[in-house]
XYZ file of C-alpha atoms in Angstrom:
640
model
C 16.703 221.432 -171.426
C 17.101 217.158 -171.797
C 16.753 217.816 -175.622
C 19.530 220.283 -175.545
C 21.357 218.807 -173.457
C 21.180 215.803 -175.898
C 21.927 217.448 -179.218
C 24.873 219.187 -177.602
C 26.059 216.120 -176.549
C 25.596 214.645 -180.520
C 27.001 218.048 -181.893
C 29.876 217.868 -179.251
C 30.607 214.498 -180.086
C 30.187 215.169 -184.168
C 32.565 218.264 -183.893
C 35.761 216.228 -182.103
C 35.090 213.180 -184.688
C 35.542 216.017 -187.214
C 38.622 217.489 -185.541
C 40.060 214.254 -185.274
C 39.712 212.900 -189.174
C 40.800 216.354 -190.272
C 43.672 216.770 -188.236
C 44.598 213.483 -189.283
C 44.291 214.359 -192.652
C 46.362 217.363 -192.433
C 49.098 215.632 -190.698
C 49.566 213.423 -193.335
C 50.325 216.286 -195.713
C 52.573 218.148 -193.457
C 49.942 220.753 -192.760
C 49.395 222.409 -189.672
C 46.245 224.603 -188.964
C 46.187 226.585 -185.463
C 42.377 226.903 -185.937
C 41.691 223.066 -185.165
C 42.721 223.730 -181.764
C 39.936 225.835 -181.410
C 37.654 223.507 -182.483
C 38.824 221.096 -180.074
C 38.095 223.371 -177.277
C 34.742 223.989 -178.202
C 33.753 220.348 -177.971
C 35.147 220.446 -175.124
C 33.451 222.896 -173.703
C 30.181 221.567 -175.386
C 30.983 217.836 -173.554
C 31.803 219.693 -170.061
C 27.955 221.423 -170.125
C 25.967 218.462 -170.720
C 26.695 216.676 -167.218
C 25.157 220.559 -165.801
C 22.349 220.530 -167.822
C 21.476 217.077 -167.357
C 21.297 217.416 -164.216
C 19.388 220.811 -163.675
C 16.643 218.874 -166.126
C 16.203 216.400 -163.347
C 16.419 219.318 -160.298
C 13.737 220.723 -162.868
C 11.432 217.613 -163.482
C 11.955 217.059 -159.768
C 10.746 220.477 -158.537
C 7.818 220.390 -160.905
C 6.635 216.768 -159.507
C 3.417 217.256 -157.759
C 1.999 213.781 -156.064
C 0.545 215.948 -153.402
C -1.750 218.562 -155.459
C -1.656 216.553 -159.253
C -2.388 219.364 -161.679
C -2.924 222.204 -159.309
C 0.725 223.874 -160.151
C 0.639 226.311 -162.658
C 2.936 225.849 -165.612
C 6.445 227.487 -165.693
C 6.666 228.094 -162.529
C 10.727 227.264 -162.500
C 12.265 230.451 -164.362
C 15.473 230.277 -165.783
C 18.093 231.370 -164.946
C 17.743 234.022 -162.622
C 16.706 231.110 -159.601
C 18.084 227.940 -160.902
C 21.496 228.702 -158.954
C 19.746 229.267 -155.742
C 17.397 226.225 -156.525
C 20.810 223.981 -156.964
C 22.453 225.232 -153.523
C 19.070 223.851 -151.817
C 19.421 220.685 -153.866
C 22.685 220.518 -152.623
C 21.967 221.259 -149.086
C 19.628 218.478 -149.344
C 22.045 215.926 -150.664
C 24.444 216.719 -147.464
C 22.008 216.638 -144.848
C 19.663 213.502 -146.079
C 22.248 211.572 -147.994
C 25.463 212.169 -145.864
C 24.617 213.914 -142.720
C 22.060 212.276 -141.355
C 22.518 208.678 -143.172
C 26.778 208.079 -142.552
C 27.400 209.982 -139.189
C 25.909 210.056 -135.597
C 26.538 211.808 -131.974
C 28.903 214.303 -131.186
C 30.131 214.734 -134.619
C 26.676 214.572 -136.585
C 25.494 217.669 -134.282
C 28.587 219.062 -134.681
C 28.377 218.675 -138.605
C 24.619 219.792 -138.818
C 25.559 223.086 -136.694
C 28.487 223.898 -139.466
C 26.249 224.767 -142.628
C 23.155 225.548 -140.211
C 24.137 229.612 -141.548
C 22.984 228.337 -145.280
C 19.949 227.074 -143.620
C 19.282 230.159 -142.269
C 20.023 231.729 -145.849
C 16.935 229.259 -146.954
C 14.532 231.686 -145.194
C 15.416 234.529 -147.235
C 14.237 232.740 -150.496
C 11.158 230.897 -150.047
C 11.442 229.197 -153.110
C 14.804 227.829 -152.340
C 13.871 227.136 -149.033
C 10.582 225.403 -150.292
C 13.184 222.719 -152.943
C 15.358 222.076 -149.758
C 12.355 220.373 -148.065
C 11.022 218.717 -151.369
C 14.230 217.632 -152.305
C 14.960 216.183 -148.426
C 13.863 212.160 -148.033
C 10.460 212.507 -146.312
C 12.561 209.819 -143.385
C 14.569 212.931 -142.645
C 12.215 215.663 -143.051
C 9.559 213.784 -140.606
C 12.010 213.049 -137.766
C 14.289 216.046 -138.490
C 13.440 217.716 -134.367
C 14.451 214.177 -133.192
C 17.265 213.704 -135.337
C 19.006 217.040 -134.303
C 18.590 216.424 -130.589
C 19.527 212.782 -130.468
C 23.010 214.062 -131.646
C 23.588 215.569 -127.856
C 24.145 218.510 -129.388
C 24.171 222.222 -127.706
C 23.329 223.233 -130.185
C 20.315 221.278 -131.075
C 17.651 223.704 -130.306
C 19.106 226.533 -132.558
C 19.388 224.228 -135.172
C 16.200 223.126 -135.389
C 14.652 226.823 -134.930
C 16.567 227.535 -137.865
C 14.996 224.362 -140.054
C 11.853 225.593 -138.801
C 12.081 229.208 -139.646
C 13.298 227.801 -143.442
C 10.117 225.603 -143.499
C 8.053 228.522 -142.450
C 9.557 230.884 -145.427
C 8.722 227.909 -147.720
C 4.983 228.258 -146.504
C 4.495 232.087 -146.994
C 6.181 231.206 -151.117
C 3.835 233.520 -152.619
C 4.053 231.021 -155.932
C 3.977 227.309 -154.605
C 7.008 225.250 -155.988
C 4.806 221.908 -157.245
C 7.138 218.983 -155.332
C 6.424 221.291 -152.514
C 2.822 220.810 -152.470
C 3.203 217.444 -150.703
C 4.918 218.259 -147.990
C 2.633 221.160 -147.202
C -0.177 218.502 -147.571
C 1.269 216.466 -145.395
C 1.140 219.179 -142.828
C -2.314 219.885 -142.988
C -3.124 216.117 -142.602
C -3.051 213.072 -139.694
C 0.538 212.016 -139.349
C 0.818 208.364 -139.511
C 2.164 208.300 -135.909
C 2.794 210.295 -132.931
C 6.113 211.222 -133.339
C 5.888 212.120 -136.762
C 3.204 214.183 -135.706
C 5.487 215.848 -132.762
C 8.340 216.450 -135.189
C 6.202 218.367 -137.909
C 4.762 220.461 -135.311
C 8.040 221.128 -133.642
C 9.544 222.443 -137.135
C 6.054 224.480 -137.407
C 6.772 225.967 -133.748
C 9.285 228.267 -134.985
C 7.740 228.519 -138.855
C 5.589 231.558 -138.056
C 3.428 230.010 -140.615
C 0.679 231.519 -142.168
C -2.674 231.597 -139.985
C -4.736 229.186 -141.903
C -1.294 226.622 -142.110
C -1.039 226.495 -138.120
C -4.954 226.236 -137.692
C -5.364 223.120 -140.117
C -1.544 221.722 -139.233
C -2.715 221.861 -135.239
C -6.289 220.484 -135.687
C -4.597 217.927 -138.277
C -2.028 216.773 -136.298
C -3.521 216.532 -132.822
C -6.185 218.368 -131.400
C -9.290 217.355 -133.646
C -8.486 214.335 -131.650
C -7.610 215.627 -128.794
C -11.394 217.177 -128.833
C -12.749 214.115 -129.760
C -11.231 211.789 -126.701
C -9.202 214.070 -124.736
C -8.349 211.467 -121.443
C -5.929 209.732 -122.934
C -1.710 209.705 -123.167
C -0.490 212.320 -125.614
C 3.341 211.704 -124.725
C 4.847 211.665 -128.233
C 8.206 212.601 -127.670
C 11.205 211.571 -124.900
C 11.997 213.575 -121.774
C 15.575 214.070 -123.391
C 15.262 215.376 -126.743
C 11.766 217.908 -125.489
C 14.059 219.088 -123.117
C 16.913 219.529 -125.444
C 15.212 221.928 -127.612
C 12.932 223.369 -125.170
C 9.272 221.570 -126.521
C 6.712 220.161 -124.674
C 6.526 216.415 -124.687
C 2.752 216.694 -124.726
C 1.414 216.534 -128.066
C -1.585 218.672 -127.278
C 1.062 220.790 -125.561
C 3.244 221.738 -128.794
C -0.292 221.462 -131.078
C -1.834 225.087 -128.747
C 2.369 226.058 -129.187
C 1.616 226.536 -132.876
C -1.349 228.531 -132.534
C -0.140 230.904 -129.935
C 1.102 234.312 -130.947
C -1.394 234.272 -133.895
C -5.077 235.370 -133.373
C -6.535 234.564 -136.271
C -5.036 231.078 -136.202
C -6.385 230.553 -132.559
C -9.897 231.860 -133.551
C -9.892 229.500 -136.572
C -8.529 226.501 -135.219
C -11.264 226.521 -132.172
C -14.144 227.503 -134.183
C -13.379 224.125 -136.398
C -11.955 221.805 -133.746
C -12.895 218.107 -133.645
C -14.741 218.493 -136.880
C -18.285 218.664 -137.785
C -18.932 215.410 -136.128
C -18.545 217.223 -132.651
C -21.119 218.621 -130.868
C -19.258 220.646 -128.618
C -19.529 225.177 -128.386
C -16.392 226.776 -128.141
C -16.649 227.258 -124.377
C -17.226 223.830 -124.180
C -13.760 222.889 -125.917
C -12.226 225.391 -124.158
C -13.202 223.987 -120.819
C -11.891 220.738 -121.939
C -8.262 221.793 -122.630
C -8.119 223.057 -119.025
C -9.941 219.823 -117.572
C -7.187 218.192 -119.177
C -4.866 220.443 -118.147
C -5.678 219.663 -114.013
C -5.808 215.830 -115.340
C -3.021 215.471 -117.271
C 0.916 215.132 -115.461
C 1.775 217.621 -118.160
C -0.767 220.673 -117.085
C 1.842 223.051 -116.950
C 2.675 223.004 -119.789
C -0.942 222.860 -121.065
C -2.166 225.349 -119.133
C 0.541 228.058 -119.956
C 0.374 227.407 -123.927
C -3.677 227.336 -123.901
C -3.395 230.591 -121.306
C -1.146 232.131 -124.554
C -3.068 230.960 -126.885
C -6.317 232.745 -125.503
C -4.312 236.160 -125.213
C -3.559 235.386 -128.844
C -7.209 234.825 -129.970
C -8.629 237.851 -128.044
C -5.720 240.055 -129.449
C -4.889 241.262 -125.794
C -1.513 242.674 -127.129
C -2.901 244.168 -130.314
C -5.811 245.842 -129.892
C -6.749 248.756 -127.100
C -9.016 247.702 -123.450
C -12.620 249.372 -124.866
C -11.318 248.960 -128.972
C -11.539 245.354 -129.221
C -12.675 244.021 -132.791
C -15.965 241.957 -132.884
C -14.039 238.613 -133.832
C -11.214 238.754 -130.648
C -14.728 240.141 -128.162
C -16.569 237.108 -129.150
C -13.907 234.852 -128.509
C -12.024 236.610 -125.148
C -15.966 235.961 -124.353
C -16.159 232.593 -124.588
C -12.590 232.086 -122.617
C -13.941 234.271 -119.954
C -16.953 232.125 -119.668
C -14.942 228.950 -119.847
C -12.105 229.923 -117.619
C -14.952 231.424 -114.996
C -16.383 228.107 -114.761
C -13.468 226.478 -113.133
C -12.786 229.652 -111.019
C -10.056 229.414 -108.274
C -9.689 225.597 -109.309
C -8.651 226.518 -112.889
C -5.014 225.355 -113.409
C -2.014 227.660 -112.202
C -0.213 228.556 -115.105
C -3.509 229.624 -116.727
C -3.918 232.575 -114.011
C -1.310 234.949 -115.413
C -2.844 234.807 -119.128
C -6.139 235.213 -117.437
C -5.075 238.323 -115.588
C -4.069 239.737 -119.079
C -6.655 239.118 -120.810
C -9.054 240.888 -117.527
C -6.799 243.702 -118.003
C -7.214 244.082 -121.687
C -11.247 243.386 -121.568
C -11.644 245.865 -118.266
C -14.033 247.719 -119.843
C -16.397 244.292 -120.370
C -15.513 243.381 -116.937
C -16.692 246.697 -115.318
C -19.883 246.720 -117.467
C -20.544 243.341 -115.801
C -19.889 243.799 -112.713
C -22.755 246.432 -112.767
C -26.069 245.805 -110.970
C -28.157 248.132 -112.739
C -29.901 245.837 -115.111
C -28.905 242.760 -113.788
C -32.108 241.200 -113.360
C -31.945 238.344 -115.595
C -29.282 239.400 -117.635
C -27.261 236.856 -119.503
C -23.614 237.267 -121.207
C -23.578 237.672 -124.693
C -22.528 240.385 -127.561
C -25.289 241.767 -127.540
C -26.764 245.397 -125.718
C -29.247 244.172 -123.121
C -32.734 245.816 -122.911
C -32.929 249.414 -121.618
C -29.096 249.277 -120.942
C -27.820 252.662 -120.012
C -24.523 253.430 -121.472
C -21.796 255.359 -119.857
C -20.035 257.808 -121.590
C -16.103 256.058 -122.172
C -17.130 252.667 -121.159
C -17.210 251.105 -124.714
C -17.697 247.283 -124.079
C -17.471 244.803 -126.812
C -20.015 242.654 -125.437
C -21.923 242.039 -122.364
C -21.040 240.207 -118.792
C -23.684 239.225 -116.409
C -22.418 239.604 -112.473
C -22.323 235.874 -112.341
C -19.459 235.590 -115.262
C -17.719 238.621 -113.803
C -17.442 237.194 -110.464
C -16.508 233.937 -111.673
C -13.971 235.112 -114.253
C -12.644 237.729 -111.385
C -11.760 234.142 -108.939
C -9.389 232.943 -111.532
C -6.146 235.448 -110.659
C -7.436 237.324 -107.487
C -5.773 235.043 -105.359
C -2.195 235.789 -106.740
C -1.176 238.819 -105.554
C 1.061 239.949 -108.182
C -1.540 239.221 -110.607
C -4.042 241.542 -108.568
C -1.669 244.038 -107.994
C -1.158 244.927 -111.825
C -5.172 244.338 -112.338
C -5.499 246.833 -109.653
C -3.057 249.068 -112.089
C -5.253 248.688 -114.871
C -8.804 249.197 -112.683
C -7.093 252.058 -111.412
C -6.064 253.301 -114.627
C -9.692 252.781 -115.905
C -11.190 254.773 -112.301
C -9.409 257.300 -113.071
C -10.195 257.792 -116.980
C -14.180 257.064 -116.826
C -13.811 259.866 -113.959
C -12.724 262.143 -115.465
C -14.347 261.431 -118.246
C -18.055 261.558 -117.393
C -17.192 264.478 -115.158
C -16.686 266.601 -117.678
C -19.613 265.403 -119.616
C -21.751 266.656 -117.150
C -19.875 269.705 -116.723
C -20.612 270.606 -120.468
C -24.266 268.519 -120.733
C -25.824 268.850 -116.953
C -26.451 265.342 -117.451
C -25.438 262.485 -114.154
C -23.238 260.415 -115.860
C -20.895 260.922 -113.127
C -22.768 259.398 -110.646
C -23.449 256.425 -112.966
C -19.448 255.440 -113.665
C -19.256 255.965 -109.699
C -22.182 253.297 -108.952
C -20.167 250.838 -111.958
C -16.944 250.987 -110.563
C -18.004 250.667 -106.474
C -19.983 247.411 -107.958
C -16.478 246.364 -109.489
C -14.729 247.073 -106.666
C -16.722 245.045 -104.208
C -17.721 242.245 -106.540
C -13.306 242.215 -107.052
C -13.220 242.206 -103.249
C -16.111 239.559 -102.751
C -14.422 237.247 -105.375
C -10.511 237.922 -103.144
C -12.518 237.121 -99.645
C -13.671 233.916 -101.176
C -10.339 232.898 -102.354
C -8.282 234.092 -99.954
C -10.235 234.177 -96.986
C -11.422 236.913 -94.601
C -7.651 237.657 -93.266
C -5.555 237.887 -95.658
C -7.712 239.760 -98.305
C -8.099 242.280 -95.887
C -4.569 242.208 -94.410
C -3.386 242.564 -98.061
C -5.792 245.586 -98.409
C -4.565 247.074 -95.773
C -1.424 246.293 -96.627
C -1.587 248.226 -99.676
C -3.120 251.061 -98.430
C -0.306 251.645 -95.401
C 2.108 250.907 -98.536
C 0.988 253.587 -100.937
C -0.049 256.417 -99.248
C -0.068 258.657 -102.494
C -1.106 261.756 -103.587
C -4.159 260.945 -106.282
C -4.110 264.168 -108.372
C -5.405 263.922 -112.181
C -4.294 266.829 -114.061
C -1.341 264.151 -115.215
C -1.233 260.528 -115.957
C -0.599 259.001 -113.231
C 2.305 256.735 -112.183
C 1.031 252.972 -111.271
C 1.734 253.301 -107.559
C -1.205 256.155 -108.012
C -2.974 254.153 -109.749
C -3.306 251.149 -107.852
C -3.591 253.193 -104.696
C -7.072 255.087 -106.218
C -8.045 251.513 -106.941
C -7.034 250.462 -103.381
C -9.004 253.413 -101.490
C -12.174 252.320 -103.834
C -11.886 248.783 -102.559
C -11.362 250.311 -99.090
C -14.646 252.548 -99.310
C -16.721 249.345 -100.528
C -15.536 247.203 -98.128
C -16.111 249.889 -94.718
C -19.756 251.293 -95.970
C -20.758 248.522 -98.347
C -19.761 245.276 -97.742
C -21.385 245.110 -93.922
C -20.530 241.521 -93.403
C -16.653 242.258 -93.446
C -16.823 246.178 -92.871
C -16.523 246.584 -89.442
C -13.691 243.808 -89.112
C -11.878 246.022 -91.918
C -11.877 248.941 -89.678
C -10.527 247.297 -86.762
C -7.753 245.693 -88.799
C -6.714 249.330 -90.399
C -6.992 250.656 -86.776
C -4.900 248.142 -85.474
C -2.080 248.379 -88.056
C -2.223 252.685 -89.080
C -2.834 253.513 -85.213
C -6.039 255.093 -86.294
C -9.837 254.858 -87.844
C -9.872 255.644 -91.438
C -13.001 257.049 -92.498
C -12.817 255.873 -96.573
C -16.528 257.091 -96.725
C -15.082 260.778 -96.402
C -11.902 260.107 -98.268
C -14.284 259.061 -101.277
C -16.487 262.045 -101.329
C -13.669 264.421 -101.083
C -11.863 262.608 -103.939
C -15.398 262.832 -105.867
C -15.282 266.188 -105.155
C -11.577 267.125 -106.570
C -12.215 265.048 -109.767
C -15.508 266.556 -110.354
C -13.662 270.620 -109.623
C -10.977 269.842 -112.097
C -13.627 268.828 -114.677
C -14.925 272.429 -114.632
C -18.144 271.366 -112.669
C -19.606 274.513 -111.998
C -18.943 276.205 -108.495
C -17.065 279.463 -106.483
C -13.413 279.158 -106.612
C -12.060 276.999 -103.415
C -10.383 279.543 -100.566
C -6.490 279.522 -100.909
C -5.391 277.006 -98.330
C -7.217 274.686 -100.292
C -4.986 274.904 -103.236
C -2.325 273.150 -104.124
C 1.024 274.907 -104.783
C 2.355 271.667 -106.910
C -0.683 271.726 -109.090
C -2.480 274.813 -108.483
C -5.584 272.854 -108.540
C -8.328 271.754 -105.511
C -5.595 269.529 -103.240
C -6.797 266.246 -102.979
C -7.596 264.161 -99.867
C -4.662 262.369 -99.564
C -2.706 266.066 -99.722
C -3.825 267.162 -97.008
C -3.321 264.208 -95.050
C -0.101 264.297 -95.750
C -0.037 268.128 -94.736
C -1.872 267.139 -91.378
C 0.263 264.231 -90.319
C 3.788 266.492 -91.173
C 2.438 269.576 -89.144
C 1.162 267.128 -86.413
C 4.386 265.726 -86.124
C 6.129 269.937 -85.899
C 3.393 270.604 -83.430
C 3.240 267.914 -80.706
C -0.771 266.873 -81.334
C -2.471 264.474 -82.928
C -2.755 264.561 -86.885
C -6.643 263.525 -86.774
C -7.125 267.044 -85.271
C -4.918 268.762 -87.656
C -6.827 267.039 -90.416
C -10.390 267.993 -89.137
C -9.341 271.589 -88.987
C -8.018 271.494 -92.423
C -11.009 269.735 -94.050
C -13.622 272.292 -91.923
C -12.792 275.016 -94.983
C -13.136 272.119 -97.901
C -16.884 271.035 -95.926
C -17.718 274.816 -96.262
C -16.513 275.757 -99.575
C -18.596 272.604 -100.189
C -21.591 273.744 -98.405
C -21.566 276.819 -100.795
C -21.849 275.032 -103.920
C -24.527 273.063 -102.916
C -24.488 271.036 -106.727
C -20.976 269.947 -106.528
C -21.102 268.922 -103.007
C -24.622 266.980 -103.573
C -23.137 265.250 -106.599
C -19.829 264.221 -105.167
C -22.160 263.032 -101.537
C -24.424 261.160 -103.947
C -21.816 259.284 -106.051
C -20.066 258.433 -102.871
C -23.160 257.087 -101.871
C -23.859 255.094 -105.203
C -20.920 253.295 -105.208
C -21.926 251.030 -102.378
C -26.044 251.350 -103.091
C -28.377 248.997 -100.732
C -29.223 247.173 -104.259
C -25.369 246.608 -104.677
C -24.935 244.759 -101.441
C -28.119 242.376 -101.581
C -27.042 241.406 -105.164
C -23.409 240.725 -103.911
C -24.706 238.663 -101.362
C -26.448 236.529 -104.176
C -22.611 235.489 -105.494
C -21.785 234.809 -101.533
C-alpha cells in the first residue's frame, strides 16, 4: 500500500504536468478541448488518495508491530478492506483520548469530555479487533493509569466509564485472531507491573473485562498475588481512598487481584493451584488459610474476606452445578476451602460467613456424609470412598468429610442466624428428599436404607446443633430453636415440594428430637425452655416416629390401610403429626379442655393402626431411635 501510494503520487503528479504543457499548447493555437478537464480531475483525485493511503500503511505497519510476541503473529492478519474502516475509527479514538483528552484537558471538563464518546467505546466491544488497535494504538502512559485518570477527573461518571474501557479491553482479549501490536499489551498483563499502581490500574480495567479464564489466572498471580503468597504481611494499598471509592474498587491490591478471579471457576481453580510459583511450598489449603489470616490482619479484611468468600463459590461452581452433581475439579477444590475455612472456625473473618453458608448449602450432600459416625473411626477427609463405607441410596457425595472437618466447617456461619436459617432450608430440603427417597427403596428392595439416611441426618442435626451451642452459647441456640419451632408450626406433608417455611420447620423438629433424646447434656434444659415458652412439654421423640411413620406410608411401605380419621381430607394421604396437632389444639379450643388430651385421643388410633403393621411401626420406632444412637452422642462429645 506505501508503493502504491507512491506511484500514484508520481502518476498523479506526471498526469497534471501533462495537462498543464498540453493545455498550454492548445491555448496557444486557439484550441479548446473539454476532455483536459477531465484529466485534471483525475489527478486530482489521484493527489487527494495518497494522504489516505499513506496513512492506513502506517495504521497497517503499526498494527502488525509485535515487540511483545516477535514473530509469533501470523502473516496477513490485517484484511483489506472489509476492517480497515473500523480499524481507523479505533485509531482515531486513540488519537482523542491519548493525544487530546487526556494530554490538553483536566477536571470537570476532561470527565465530562471522556463520558461524551464513552458510547464508541462501548461500540469497541462489539469488534474485538477494533477494540484490540484502540489499546495498541493508546500511549502505554494512558493505557496503564487509564482507572486513575478517569476518576481523578471528579467525574460521576467515572465508574461507568471505566467499566466500559474495561469491557473493550476484555473483547480485545477473547479476539479469536490476535492483532500483533496487541500482543504487548496482553503481555504486559500477564506479567509484574513495574509498580503498584500500574498494577491496580490494569487489574481494575480487567475487573470488568470478563477475560478469558487463563488471562485473569496469570494477570492476578502476575500482578499481585504470587507475591502476595510469597510475603503476605505487608501494605498492599496501591490506590487512594478517593478514586477506589469513585469507581467502586478495593484499594487493596490483593483485594481487586481475588476481584478478577471471582465469577470464573476455572480461573479461581487455576490461579490457586499455581500461586506463588514453584518456589512455594505451600498446599492449596495452606494458601487459602493465608488469604483469610490476612484478611483478620489486614485494615482492609472486608473487603478481602468478601472477594476471597466469592471467589471460593466461584471455584467450587456453587451456582453452576447441582448439591450431590458436583464435577471432580470444583469437589476437590470446595474441599480444600472447607478444610481451610474450618480451621479458623467461628474466628474466620465476617464477610467470609455468607459465601461459606453457600457453598455448605451447595456441598450438603458432602456435609451430611461427614457428619456421619458410622465409619468414623479414623477417617480422614479426602476424595476418596473410605474402607467398607456404606452408601446411601441419593446421597451422592463428591468426596469425603471426617466429623472433625464437618464440625469445624459447620462453626463458620452457624452463628448468623440468617445464614442458618436458609442452611436449615437447604438441610431441610435434603431431609426431606433422602426420605423419601430411601423409603421407597426399601419399599420396592426390603432393604434398611431408611433407617440408615435417618441415623446420617440425626448425626447432622446434632453435630449442626453442637457446632450453634458452641458459638452461640447454651441460651440463645436453644432460645432460637425454640424460637423457630413456636414460629413455624407447619404442616410437613410430602406428596408436594414443599415451601421453605416447611422445610426449615422438618429441619427444626430434627434438631429438636436430637437435642431432647440425644444430646443429654442440653436435653433436659431444652425441654424446660419449650415448656416455659409453648405452655407445654413437647415430646419430639414421638413427633419423630410418627413423622417416620407418614414418610415411610406414602412410600408404599407395605401395611393395612390407616382407619379414616387418620386421613387427611387436603391430601388424602396418612395426616402427619403436625396435622393433627393442629386438629387437637382447634377442637381443644371449641371444647373447653386441654389440647394434650385431645391429641392423645387422636394419636391412640395412629399407635394401633401402628401396632397392626408391626414392620412399619418397628422401622419408623427404630429410625427414630437411630437418629440419636448411644455411638452418636459419645462421638459428639469428642468435638465438645
Amino acid at each position: 500500500m506505501g508503493r502504491l501510494a507512491g506511484v500514484l503520487a508520481t502518476g498523479s503528479d506526471r498526469l497534471a504536468a501533462f495537462h498543464q504543457e498540453v493545455g498550454r499548447r492548445l491555448r496557444e493555437h486557439g484550441i479548446h478541448v473539454p476532455a483536459l478537464r477531465e484529466i485534471a480531475d483525475i489527478a486530482g483525485w489521484g493527489r487527494g488518495q495518497v494522504p489516505m493511503l499513506r496513512e492506513r500503511a502506517r495504521l497497517i505497519r503499526a498494527l502488525n508491530a509485535d515487540p511483545g510476541l516477535g514473530t509469533s503473529a501470523a502473516p496477513g492478519m490485517l484484511r483489506l478492506p472489509d476492517r480497515l474502516a473500523d480499524y481507523e475509527r479505533a485509531q482515531s479514538l486513540a488519537r482523542m483520548y491519548g493525544q487530546d483528552i487526556f494530554v490538553n484537558f483536566s477536571g470537570e471538563f476532561q470527565g465530562k469530555l471522556i463520558h461524551a464518546h464513552i458510547k464508541e467505546i462501548e461500540r469497541l466491544a462489539e469488534n474485538p479487533h477494533a477494540a484490540a488497535a484502540f489499546f495498541a494504538l493508546l500511549p502505554p502512559k494512558i493505557r496503564d493509569n487509564l482507572p486513575t485518570l478517569i476518576a481523578s477527573t471528579g467525574s460521576p461518571t467515572a465508574k461507568e466509564d471505566v467499566a466500559a474501557f474495561g469491557k473493550a479491553l476484555g473483547a480485545a482479549l477473547r479476539a479469536p485472531v490476535l492483532v500483533p501490536a496487541f500482543g504487548k499489551v496482553r503481555s504486559d498483563l500477564l506479567r509484574p507491573a513495574p509498580n503498584r499502581p500500574v498494577a491496580w490500574n490494569r487489574l481494575a480495567l480487567l475487573r470488568h473485562a470478563d477475560a478469558p479464564s487463563d488471562v485473569r489466572s496469570a494477570a492476578a498471580r502476575a500482578l499481585v498475588l504470587d507475591d502476595f503468597v510469597r510475603t503476605p504481611y505487608q501494605e498492599w494499598r496501591a490506590a487512594g481512598t478517593g478514586e477506589a471509592k469513585a469507581l467502586g474498587l478495593p484499594a487493596d491490591l490483593v483485594s481487586l487481584g481475588l476481584e478478577v478471579l471471582a465469577g470464573d471457576g476455572a480461573a479461581a481453580r487455576d490461579a490457586f493451584s499455581r500461586v506463588g510459583g514453584d518456589d512455594v511450598r505451600l498446599t492449596q489449603v495452606d494458601k487459602m488459610r493465608r488469604f483469610l489470616a490476612y484478611a483478620r490482619w489486614s485494615g482492609h479484611g472486608d473487603d478481602i474476606a468478601d472477594a476471597f468468600g466469592r471467589v471460593i463459590e466461584a471455584g467450587a461452581e456453587v451456582h453452576t452445578e447441582k448439591p450431590g452433581r458436583h464435577s471432580p475439579p470444583a469437589a476437590a477444590f470446595a474441599l480444600d476451602a472447607i478444610k481451610a475455612a474450618g480451621s479458623f472456625g467461628d474466628a474466620i473473618p465476617e464477610r467470609a460467613r455468607d459465601s461459606m453458608a453457600t457453598l455448605a448449602k451447595s456441598y450438603i450432600h458432602e456435609l451430611a456424609s461427614g457428619a456421619r459416625f458410622d465409619k468414623a473411626i479414623d477417617r480422614t477427609s479426602g476424595m476418596s470412598v473410605p474402607d467398607d463405607w456404606t452408601h446411601i441410596p441419593g446421597v451422592t457425595p463428591s468426596f469425603y468429610l471426617s466429623p472433625g472437618d464437618t464440625y469445624r466447617f459447620l462453626q463458620t456461619f452457624v452463628g448468623d442466624n440468617g445464614l442458618a436459617d436458609d442452611f436449615d432450608i437447604a438441610a431441610g430440603r435434603f431431609r426431606n428428599e433422602i426420605l423419601i427417597t430411601t423409603a421407597k427403596s426399601d419399599a420396592r428392595r426390603g432393604t434398611h436404607h431408611f433407617e440408615d439416611a435417618a441415623a446420617m441426618l440425626g448425626d447432622l442435626a446434632g453435630l449442626q446443633f453442637k457446632a450453634t451451642l458452641d458459638v452461640r452459647g447454651e441460651q440463645d441456640a436453644t432460645g432460637d430453636l425454640v424460637r423457630d419451632l413456636t414460629k413455624n408450626s407447619v404442616s410437613l406433608g410430602i406428596d408436594q415440594i414443599p415451601v421453605a417455611g416447611a422445610l426449615k420447620a422438618a429441619w427444626d423438629v430434627t434438631k429438636a428430637y436430637i437435642v431432647s433424646s440425644g444430646l443429654d447434656a442440653w436435653g433436659e434444659s431444652f425441654k424446660t425452655h419449650v415448656e416455659r415458652v409453648t405452655g407445654a412439654r413437647a415430646d419430639f421423640v414421638k413427633r419423630q416416629k410418627y413423622d417416620l411413620a407418614q414418610i415411610l406410608h406414602r412410600a408404599g411401605f407395605p401395611s393395612s390401610e390407616p382407619p379414616p380419621e387418620l386421613i387427611s381430607k387436603t391430601t388424602g394421604e396418612l395426616k402427619t403429626y403436625d396435622e393433627l396437632l393442629q386438629e387437637a389444639k382447634r377442637e381443644a379450643k371449641d371444647g373447653g379442655r386441654p389440647w394434650e388430651q385431645v391429641l392423645k385421643e387422636k394419636l391412640t388410633p395412629y399407635e394401633r393402626w401402628l401396632d397392626g403393621n408391626h414392620e412399619l411401626d418397628k422401622k419408623s420406632e427404630y429410625s427414630s431411635r437411630m437418629q440419636s444412637s448411644e455411638y452418636a452422642k459419645e462421638q459428639i462429645g469428642i468435638w465438645d
